[in-house]
mmCIF file of C-alpha atoms in Angstrom:
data_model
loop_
_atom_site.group_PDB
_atom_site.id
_atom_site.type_symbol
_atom_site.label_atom_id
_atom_site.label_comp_id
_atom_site.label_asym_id
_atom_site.label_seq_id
_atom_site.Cartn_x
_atom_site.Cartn_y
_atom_site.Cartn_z
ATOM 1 C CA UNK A 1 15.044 -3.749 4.906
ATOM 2 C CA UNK A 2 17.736 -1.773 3.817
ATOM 3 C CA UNK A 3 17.240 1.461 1.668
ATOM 4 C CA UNK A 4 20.200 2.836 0.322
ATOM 5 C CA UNK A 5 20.770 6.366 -1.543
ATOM 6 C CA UNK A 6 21.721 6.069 -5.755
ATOM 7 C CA UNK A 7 21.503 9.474 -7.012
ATOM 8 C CA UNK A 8 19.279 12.242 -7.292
ATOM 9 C CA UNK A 9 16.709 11.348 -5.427
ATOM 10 C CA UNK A 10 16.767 7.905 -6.261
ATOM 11 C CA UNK A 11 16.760 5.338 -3.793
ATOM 12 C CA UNK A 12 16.638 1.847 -3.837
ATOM 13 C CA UNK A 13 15.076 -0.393 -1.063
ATOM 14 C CA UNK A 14 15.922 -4.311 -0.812
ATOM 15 C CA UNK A 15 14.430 -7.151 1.342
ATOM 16 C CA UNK A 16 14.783 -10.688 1.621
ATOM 17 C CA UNK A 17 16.582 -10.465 -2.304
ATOM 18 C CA UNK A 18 14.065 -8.428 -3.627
ATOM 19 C CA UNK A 19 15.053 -4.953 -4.740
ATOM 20 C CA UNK A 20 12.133 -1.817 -5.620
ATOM 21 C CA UNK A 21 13.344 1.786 -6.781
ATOM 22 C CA UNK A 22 11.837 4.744 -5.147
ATOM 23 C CA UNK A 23 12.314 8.115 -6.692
ATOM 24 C CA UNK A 24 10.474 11.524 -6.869
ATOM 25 C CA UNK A 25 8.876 12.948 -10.157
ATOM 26 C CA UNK A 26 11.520 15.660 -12.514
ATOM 27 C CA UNK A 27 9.317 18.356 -10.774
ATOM 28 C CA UNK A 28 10.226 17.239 -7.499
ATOM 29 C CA UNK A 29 14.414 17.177 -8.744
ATOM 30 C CA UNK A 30 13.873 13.260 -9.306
ATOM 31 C CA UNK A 31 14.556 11.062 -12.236
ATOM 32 C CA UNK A 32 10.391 9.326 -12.410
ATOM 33 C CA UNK A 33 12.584 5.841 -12.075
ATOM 34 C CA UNK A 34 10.004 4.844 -9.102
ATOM 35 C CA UNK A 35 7.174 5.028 -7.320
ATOM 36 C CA UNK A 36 7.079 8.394 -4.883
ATOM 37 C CA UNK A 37 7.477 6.833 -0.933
ATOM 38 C CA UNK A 38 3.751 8.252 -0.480
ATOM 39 C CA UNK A 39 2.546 5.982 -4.374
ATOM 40 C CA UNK A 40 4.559 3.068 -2.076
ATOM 41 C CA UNK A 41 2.684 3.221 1.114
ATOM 42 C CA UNK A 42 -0.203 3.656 -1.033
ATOM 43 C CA UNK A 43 0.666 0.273 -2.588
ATOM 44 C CA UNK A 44 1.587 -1.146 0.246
ATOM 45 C CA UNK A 45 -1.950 -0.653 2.098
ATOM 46 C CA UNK A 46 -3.303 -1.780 -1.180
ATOM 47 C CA UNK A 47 -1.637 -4.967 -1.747
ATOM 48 C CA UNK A 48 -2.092 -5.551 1.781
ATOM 49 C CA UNK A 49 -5.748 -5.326 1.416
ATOM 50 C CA UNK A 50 -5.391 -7.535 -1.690
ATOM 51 C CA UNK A 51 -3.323 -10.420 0.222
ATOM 52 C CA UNK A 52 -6.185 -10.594 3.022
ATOM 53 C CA UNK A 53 -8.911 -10.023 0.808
ATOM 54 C CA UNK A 54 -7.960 -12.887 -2.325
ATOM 55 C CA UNK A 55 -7.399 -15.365 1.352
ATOM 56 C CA UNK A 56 -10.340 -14.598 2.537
ATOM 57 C CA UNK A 57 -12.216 -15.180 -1.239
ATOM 58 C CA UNK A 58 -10.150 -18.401 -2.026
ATOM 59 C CA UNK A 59 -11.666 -19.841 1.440
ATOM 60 C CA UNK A 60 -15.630 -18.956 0.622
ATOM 61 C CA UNK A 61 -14.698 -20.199 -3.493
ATOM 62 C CA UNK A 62 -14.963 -16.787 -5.163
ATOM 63 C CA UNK A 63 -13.490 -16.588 -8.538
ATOM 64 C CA UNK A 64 -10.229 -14.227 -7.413
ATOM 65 C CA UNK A 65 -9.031 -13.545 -11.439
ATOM 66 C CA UNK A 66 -8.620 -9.710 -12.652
ATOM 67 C CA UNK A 67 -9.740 -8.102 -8.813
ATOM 68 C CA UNK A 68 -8.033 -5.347 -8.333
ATOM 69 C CA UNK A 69 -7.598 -2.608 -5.874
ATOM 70 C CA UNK A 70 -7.528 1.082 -6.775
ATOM 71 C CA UNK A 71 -6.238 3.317 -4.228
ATOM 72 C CA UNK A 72 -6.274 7.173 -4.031
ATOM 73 C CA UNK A 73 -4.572 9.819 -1.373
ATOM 74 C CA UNK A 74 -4.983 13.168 -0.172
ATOM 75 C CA UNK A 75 -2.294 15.511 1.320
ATOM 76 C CA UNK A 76 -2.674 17.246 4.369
ATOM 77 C CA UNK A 77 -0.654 19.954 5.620
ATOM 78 C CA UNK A 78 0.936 21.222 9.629
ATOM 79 C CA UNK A 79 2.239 19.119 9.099
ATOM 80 C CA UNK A 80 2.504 17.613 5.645
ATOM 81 C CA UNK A 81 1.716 14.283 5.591
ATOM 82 C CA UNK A 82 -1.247 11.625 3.764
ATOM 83 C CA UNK A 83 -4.935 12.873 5.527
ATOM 84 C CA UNK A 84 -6.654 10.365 4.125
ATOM 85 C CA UNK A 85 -6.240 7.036 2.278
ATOM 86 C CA UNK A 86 -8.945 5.297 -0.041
ATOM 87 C CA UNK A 87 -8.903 1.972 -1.419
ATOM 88 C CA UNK A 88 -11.340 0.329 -3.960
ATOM 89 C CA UNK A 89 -11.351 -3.513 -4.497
ATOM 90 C CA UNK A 90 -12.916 -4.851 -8.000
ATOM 91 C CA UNK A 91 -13.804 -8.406 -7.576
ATOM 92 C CA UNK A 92 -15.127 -9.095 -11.428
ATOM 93 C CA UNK A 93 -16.649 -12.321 -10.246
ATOM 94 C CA UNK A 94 -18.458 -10.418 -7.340
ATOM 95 C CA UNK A 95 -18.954 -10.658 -3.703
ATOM 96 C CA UNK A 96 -21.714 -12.521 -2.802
ATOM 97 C CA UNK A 97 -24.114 -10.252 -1.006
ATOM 98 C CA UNK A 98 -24.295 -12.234 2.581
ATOM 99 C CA UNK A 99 -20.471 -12.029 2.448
ATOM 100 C CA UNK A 100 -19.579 -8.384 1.658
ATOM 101 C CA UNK A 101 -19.583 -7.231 5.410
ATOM 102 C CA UNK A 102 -17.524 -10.044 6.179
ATOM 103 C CA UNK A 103 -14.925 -9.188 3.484
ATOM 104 C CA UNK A 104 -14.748 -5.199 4.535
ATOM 105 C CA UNK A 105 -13.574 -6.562 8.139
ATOM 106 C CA UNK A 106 -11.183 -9.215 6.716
ATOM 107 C CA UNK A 107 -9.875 -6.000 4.868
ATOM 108 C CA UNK A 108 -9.626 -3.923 7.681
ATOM 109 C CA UNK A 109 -7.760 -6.113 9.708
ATOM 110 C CA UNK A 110 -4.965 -6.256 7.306
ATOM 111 C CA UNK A 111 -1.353 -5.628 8.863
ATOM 112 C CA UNK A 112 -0.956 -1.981 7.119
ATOM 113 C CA UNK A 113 -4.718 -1.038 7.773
ATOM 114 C CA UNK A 114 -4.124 -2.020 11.888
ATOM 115 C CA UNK A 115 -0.752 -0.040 11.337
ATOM 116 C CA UNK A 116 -1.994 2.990 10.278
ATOM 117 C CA UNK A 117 -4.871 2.721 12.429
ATOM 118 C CA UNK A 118 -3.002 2.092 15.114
ATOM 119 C CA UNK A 119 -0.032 4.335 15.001
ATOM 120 C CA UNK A 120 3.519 2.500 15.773
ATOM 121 C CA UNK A 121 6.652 3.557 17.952
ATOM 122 C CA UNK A 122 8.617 5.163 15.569
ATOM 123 C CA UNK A 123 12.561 5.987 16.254
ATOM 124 C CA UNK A 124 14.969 7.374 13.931
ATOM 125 C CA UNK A 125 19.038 7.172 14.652
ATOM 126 C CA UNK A 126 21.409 8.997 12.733
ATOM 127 C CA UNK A 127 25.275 7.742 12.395
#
């Protein structure tokens, strides 16, 4: 992934030809052309959610059309960062109720979930 600076605080981030824009809100000295990085992790443990979740529906024949996934974050502070995470899934057809335990662990073993449960190596280089 490459993100590169546009103006502002405007960035752009492109992988595999696909290109997003990240920016801050005008309160924040930011244009609103984006999500905020925190709305796109917030997405990103969403859709990741989604991806495992629809799989695992598709496979048992649930109806998959209009689910969603709301999520929500809080802010924590020393230091700032996301305390907490919460994600809702919609599934208008339903979940059968035998399955629903099932479909919380498919959930939780999606790739962002483990990630953030399991907190990665991290380096940063400056050049």
């Amino acid at each position: 992934m490459k993100i590169s600076y546009q103006d502002g605080m405007r960035f752009t981030a492109e992988a595999r030809g696909h290109e997003i824009t990240i920016d801050l809100p005008p309160e924040k000295g930011g244009g609103d052309a984006g999500m905020t990085p925190a709305e796109l992790l917030g997405s990103a443990f969403g859709a990741c959610i989604g991806v495992y979740v629809i799989s695992y529906l598709k496979s048992i024949k649930v109806d998959t059309a209009g689910t969603t996934i709301n999520v929500s974050f809080e802010q924590a502070k020393d230091p700032l960062r996301i305390g907490s995470l919460h994600a809702k899934v919609h599934v208008p057809a339903g979940i059968p109720e035998d399955r629903r335990v099932s479909v919380k662990r498919v959930a939780e073993n999606c790739l962002i979930h483990q990630t953030l449960c399991n907190v990665p190596d991290m380096e940063m280089e400056f050049t």
